[in-house]
mmCIF file of C-alpha atoms in Angstrom:
data_model
loop_
_atom_site.group_PDB
_atom_site.id
_atom_site.type_symbol
_atom_site.label_atom_id
_atom_site.label_comp_id
_atom_site.label_asym_id
_atom_site.label_seq_id
_atom_site.Cartn_x
_atom_site.Cartn_y
_atom_site.Cartn_z
ATOM 1 C CA UNK A 206 -90.056 -11.982 126.769
ATOM 2 C CA UNK A 207 -93.156 -10.301 128.205
ATOM 3 C CA UNK A 208 -95.835 -12.231 130.063
ATOM 4 C CA UNK A 209 -98.370 -11.491 127.308
ATOM 5 C CA UNK A 210 -96.018 -12.874 124.652
ATOM 6 C CA UNK A 211 -95.311 -15.967 126.764
ATOM 7 C CA UNK A 212 -99.034 -16.597 127.207
ATOM 8 C CA UNK A 213 -99.691 -16.019 123.476
ATOM 9 C CA UNK A 214 -96.923 -18.476 122.527
ATOM 10 C CA UNK A 215 -98.190 -21.083 124.985
ATOM 11 C CA UNK A 216 -101.732 -20.792 123.644
ATOM 12 C CA UNK A 217 -100.995 -20.640 119.917
ATOM 13 C CA UNK A 218 -97.842 -22.668 119.538
ATOM 14 C CA UNK A 219 -94.192 -21.705 119.626
ATOM 15 C CA UNK A 220 -94.325 -19.354 116.676
ATOM 16 C CA UNK A 221 -97.830 -17.910 117.169
ATOM 17 C CA UNK A 222 -99.516 -19.687 114.252
ATOM 18 C CA UNK A 223 -102.215 -22.029 115.611
ATOM 19 C CA UNK A 224 -103.830 -22.984 112.293
ATOM 20 C CA UNK A 225 -102.844 -25.869 110.057
ATOM 21 C CA UNK A 226 -102.761 -25.247 106.290
ATOM 22 C CA UNK A 227 -102.864 -27.541 103.307
ATOM 23 C CA UNK A 228 -100.854 -26.504 100.265
ATOM 24 C CA UNK A 229 -98.546 -27.889 97.593
ATOM 25 C CA UNK A 230 -94.887 -27.268 98.422
ATOM 26 C CA UNK A 231 -92.278 -26.173 95.853
ATOM 27 C CA UNK A 232 -90.690 -29.626 95.600
ATOM 28 C CA UNK A 233 -91.194 -31.087 92.117
ATOM 29 C CA UNK A 234 -92.998 -34.213 93.318
ATOM 30 C CA UNK A 235 -95.008 -32.499 96.071
ATOM 31 C CA UNK A 236 -98.733 -33.029 96.464
ATOM 32 C CA UNK A 237 -101.318 -31.253 98.579
ATOM 33 C CA UNK A 238 -100.224 -31.853 102.174
ATOM 34 C CA UNK A 239 -101.033 -30.637 105.661
ATOM 35 C CA UNK A 240 -98.617 -28.199 107.337
ATOM 36 C CA UNK A 241 -99.044 -27.360 111.056
ATOM 37 C CA UNK A 242 -98.285 -23.965 112.635
ATOM 38 C CA UNK A 243 -98.927 -22.269 109.305
ATOM 39 C CA UNK A 244 -101.473 -19.491 109.838
ATOM 40 C CA UNK A 245 -103.253 -17.241 112.307
ATOM 41 C CA UNK A 246 -106.304 -15.007 112.148
ATOM 42 C CA UNK A 247 -106.411 -11.354 113.018
ATOM 43 C CA UNK A 248 -110.122 -10.600 112.823
ATOM 44 C CA UNK A 249 -111.128 -11.514 109.264
ATOM 45 C CA UNK A 250 -107.529 -11.291 108.022
ATOM 46 C CA UNK A 251 -105.480 -14.446 107.497
ATOM 47 C CA UNK A 252 -101.798 -14.220 108.402
ATOM 48 C CA UNK A 253 -99.496 -16.863 106.929
ATOM 49 C CA UNK A 254 -96.161 -17.765 108.510
ATOM 50 C CA UNK A 255 -93.189 -16.531 106.459
ATOM 51 C CA UNK A 256 -91.491 -19.928 106.541
ATOM 52 C CA UNK A 257 -94.568 -21.465 104.903
ATOM 53 C CA UNK A 258 -94.867 -18.670 102.342
ATOM 54 C CA UNK A 259 -91.304 -19.536 101.261
ATOM 55 C CA UNK A 260 -92.243 -23.228 100.850
ATOM 56 C CA UNK A 261 -95.450 -22.780 98.823
ATOM 57 C CA UNK A 262 -95.659 -23.463 95.103
ATOM 58 C CA UNK A 263 -96.835 -20.327 93.290
ATOM 59 C CA UNK A 264 -98.598 -21.095 90.038
ATOM 60 C CA UNK A 265 -101.625 -19.458 88.429
ATOM 61 C CA UNK A 266 -101.253 -15.670 88.398
ATOM 62 C CA UNK A 267 -98.202 -16.048 90.693
ATOM 63 C CA UNK A 268 -100.447 -17.287 93.507
ATOM 64 C CA UNK A 269 -100.443 -20.292 95.822
ATOM 65 C CA UNK A 270 -103.633 -22.160 96.720
ATOM 66 C CA UNK A 271 -103.977 -22.660 100.486
ATOM 67 C CA UNK A 272 -106.685 -24.498 102.476
ATOM 68 C CA UNK A 273 -107.107 -23.079 105.997
ATOM 69 C CA UNK A 274 -109.880 -23.731 108.527
ATOM 70 C CA UNK A 275 -112.355 -25.096 105.980
ATOM 71 C CA UNK A 276 -111.775 -22.460 103.315
ATOM 72 C CA UNK A 277 -109.647 -21.932 100.205
ATOM 73 C CA UNK A 278 -107.434 -18.870 99.828
ATOM 74 C CA UNK A 279 -105.091 -17.579 97.171
ATOM 75 C CA UNK A 280 -101.853 -16.286 98.683
ATOM 76 C CA UNK A 281 -99.168 -14.005 97.303
ATOM 77 C CA UNK A 282 -95.477 -14.363 98.266
ATOM 78 C CA UNK A 283 -95.911 -11.110 100.241
ATOM 79 C CA UNK A 284 -98.346 -12.870 102.581
ATOM 80 C CA UNK A 285 -101.501 -11.207 101.264
ATOM 81 C CA UNK A 286 -104.332 -13.747 101.153
ATOM 82 C CA UNK A 287 -107.780 -13.668 99.549
ATOM 83 C CA UNK A 288 -110.542 -16.114 100.541
ATOM 84 C CA UNK A 289 -112.169 -17.523 97.404
ATOM 85 C CA UNK A 290 -115.261 -19.521 96.508
ATOM 86 C CA UNK A 291 -114.803 -23.290 96.580
ATOM 87 C CA UNK A 292 -115.631 -24.967 93.275
ATOM 88 C CA UNK A 293 -115.516 -28.775 93.025
ATOM 89 C CA UNK A 294 -113.434 -29.019 96.237
ATOM 90 C CA UNK A 295 -110.799 -26.622 94.881
ATOM 91 C CA UNK A 296 -110.286 -22.858 94.842
ATOM 92 C CA UNK A 297 -112.352 -21.004 92.265
ATOM 93 C CA UNK A 298 -110.200 -20.598 89.147
ATOM 94 C CA UNK A 299 -109.619 -17.192 87.603
ATOM 95 C CA UNK A 300 -111.905 -16.529 84.633
ATOM 96 C CA UNK A 301 -111.034 -13.647 82.343
ATOM 97 C CA UNK A 302 -108.676 -12.281 84.993
ATOM 98 C CA UNK A 303 -111.192 -12.295 87.864
ATOM 99 C CA UNK A 304 -111.910 -14.656 90.756
ATOM 100 C CA UNK A 305 -114.938 -14.859 93.028
ATOM 101 C CA UNK A 306 -114.709 -14.138 96.736
ATOM 102 C CA UNK A 307 -117.216 -13.162 99.430
ATOM 103 C CA UNK A 308 -117.560 -10.020 101.496
ATOM 104 C CA UNK A 309 -120.499 -9.108 103.716
ATOM 105 C CA UNK A 310 -122.094 -12.425 102.712
ATOM 106 C CA UNK A 311 -122.157 -11.473 99.035
ATOM 107 C CA UNK A 312 -120.127 -12.280 95.941
ATOM 108 C CA UNK A 313 -117.308 -9.973 94.911
ATOM 109 C CA UNK A 314 -114.960 -10.274 91.948
ATOM 110 C CA UNK A 315 -111.259 -9.561 92.478
ATOM 111 C CA UNK A 316 -108.208 -9.450 90.222
ATOM 112 C CA UNK A 317 -104.885 -11.274 90.723
ATOM 113 C CA UNK A 318 -103.619 -8.406 92.903
ATOM 114 C CA UNK A 319 -106.663 -8.949 95.175
ATOM 115 C CA UNK A 320 -108.168 -5.613 94.161
ATOM 116 C CA UNK A 321 -111.951 -5.747 94.301
ATOM 117 C CA UNK A 322 -113.260 -5.018 90.798
ATOM 118 C CA UNK A 323 -116.968 -5.637 91.485
ATOM 119 C CA UNK A 324 -118.165 -5.045 95.042
ATOM 120 C CA UNK A 325 -120.714 -6.932 97.158
ATOM 121 C CA UNK A 326 -123.907 -6.135 95.266
ATOM 122 C CA UNK A 327 -125.038 -9.666 94.432
ATOM 123 C CA UNK A 328 -125.987 -12.714 96.479
ATOM 124 C CA UNK A 329 -124.396 -15.022 93.915
ATOM 125 C CA UNK A 330 -122.450 -14.784 90.697
ATOM 126 C CA UNK A 331 -121.010 -17.264 88.236
ATOM 127 C CA UNK A 332 -117.505 -16.974 86.731
ATOM 128 C CA UNK A 333 -116.991 -14.665 83.777
ATOM 129 C CA UNK A 334 -117.293 -16.052 80.252
ATOM 130 C CA UNK A 335 -117.241 -14.034 77.037
ATOM 131 C CA UNK A 336 -116.955 -10.776 78.978
ATOM 132 C CA UNK A 337 -119.914 -11.204 81.305
ATOM 133 C CA UNK A 338 -121.097 -13.071 84.407
ATOM 134 C CA UNK A 339 -124.555 -14.255 85.450
ATOM 135 C CA UNK A 340 -125.469 -12.720 88.842
ATOM 136 C CA UNK A 341 -128.487 -12.686 91.149
ATOM 137 C CA UNK A 342 -130.092 -10.878 94.054
ATOM 138 C CA UNK A 343 -132.414 -12.647 96.466
ATOM 139 C CA UNK A 344 -131.275 -16.110 95.377
ATOM 140 C CA UNK A 345 -130.419 -18.731 97.991
ATOM 141 C CA UNK A 346 -128.078 -21.729 98.014
ATOM 142 C CA UNK A 347 -129.765 -25.119 98.385
ATOM 143 C CA UNK A 348 -127.671 -28.019 99.669
ATOM 144 C CA UNK A 349 -128.155 -31.455 98.094
ATOM 145 C CA UNK A 350 -125.722 -33.922 99.616
ATOM 146 C CA UNK A 351 -122.172 -32.844 98.835
ATOM 147 C CA UNK A 352 -123.298 -30.343 96.224
ATOM 148 C CA UNK A 353 -125.338 -27.190 96.289
ATOM 149 C CA UNK A 354 -127.072 -25.036 93.729
ATOM 150 C CA UNK A 355 -128.595 -21.568 93.749
ATOM 151 C CA UNK A 356 -132.326 -21.000 93.405
ATOM 152 C CA UNK A 357 -134.836 -18.152 93.283
ATOM 153 C CA UNK A 358 -134.231 -14.434 93.189
ATOM 154 C CA UNK A 359 -133.747 -12.103 90.257
ATOM 155 C CA UNK A 360 -131.016 -12.630 87.683
ATOM 156 C CA UNK A 361 -129.090 -10.621 85.107
ATOM 157 C CA UNK A 362 -125.648 -10.193 83.553
ATOM 158 C CA UNK A 363 -122.747 -7.876 84.460
ATOM 159 C CA UNK A 364 -119.663 -6.978 82.453
ATOM 160 C CA UNK A 365 -116.104 -6.914 83.839
ATOM 161 C CA UNK A 366 -116.571 -3.324 85.029
ATOM 162 C CA UNK A 367 -119.666 -4.315 87.038
ATOM 163 C CA UNK A 368 -122.176 -2.665 84.714
ATOM 164 C CA UNK A 369 -125.455 -4.539 84.385
ATOM 165 C CA UNK A 370 -125.628 -5.356 80.677
ATOM 166 C CA UNK A 371 -128.866 -7.277 81.313
ATOM 167 C CA UNK A 372 -130.632 -5.760 84.355
ATOM 168 C CA UNK A 373 -130.993 -8.016 87.396
ATOM 169 C CA UNK A 374 -134.772 -8.416 87.214
ATOM 170 C CA UNK A 375 -135.338 -11.675 85.328
ATOM 171 C CA UNK A 376 -135.864 -15.280 86.359
ATOM 172 C CA UNK A 377 -132.746 -17.409 86.083
ATOM 173 C CA UNK A 378 -134.098 -19.137 82.949
ATOM 174 C CA UNK A 379 -134.921 -15.797 81.298
ATOM 175 C CA UNK A 380 -131.479 -14.392 82.107
ATOM 176 C CA UNK A 381 -129.669 -17.501 80.845
ATOM 177 C CA UNK A 382 -131.576 -17.189 77.551
ATOM 178 C CA UNK A 383 -130.107 -13.719 76.996
#
């Protein structure tokens, strides 16, 4: 074993995965539980330990929900992981085949294969319903206790291809009325 590998193992744990994860295991009666030595970061990328990937329960869209370092991710059995928006202390559910994530500080919409369908053009966006999603530019989150809401900016609607079906230039109330 090289000196670098020995130092890495000593610093990160025996198998090189310093982060603890919370996920539901495959066992029928399993609940959300903490699992040490589960993940590591490589820049922005999350790497999940193979032994944990084999233990996770894969449900919606063939994905497992994993909580790591204060953030929810969806994970595929291959190890690919997508950070997603937290909604009511849980990972954002898929709506009409898309889930919300963040890139460059903005909302993106991705499919179940983690392909980005709508890129980072909006500061916030709500889940899709009836083929469209309410989005905004220039809006800001406001924290109120445990909850937050979004305020200000210009609002409009996008379809599942990212086309603005109602241009993003209205107040939130005006956009919601459309």
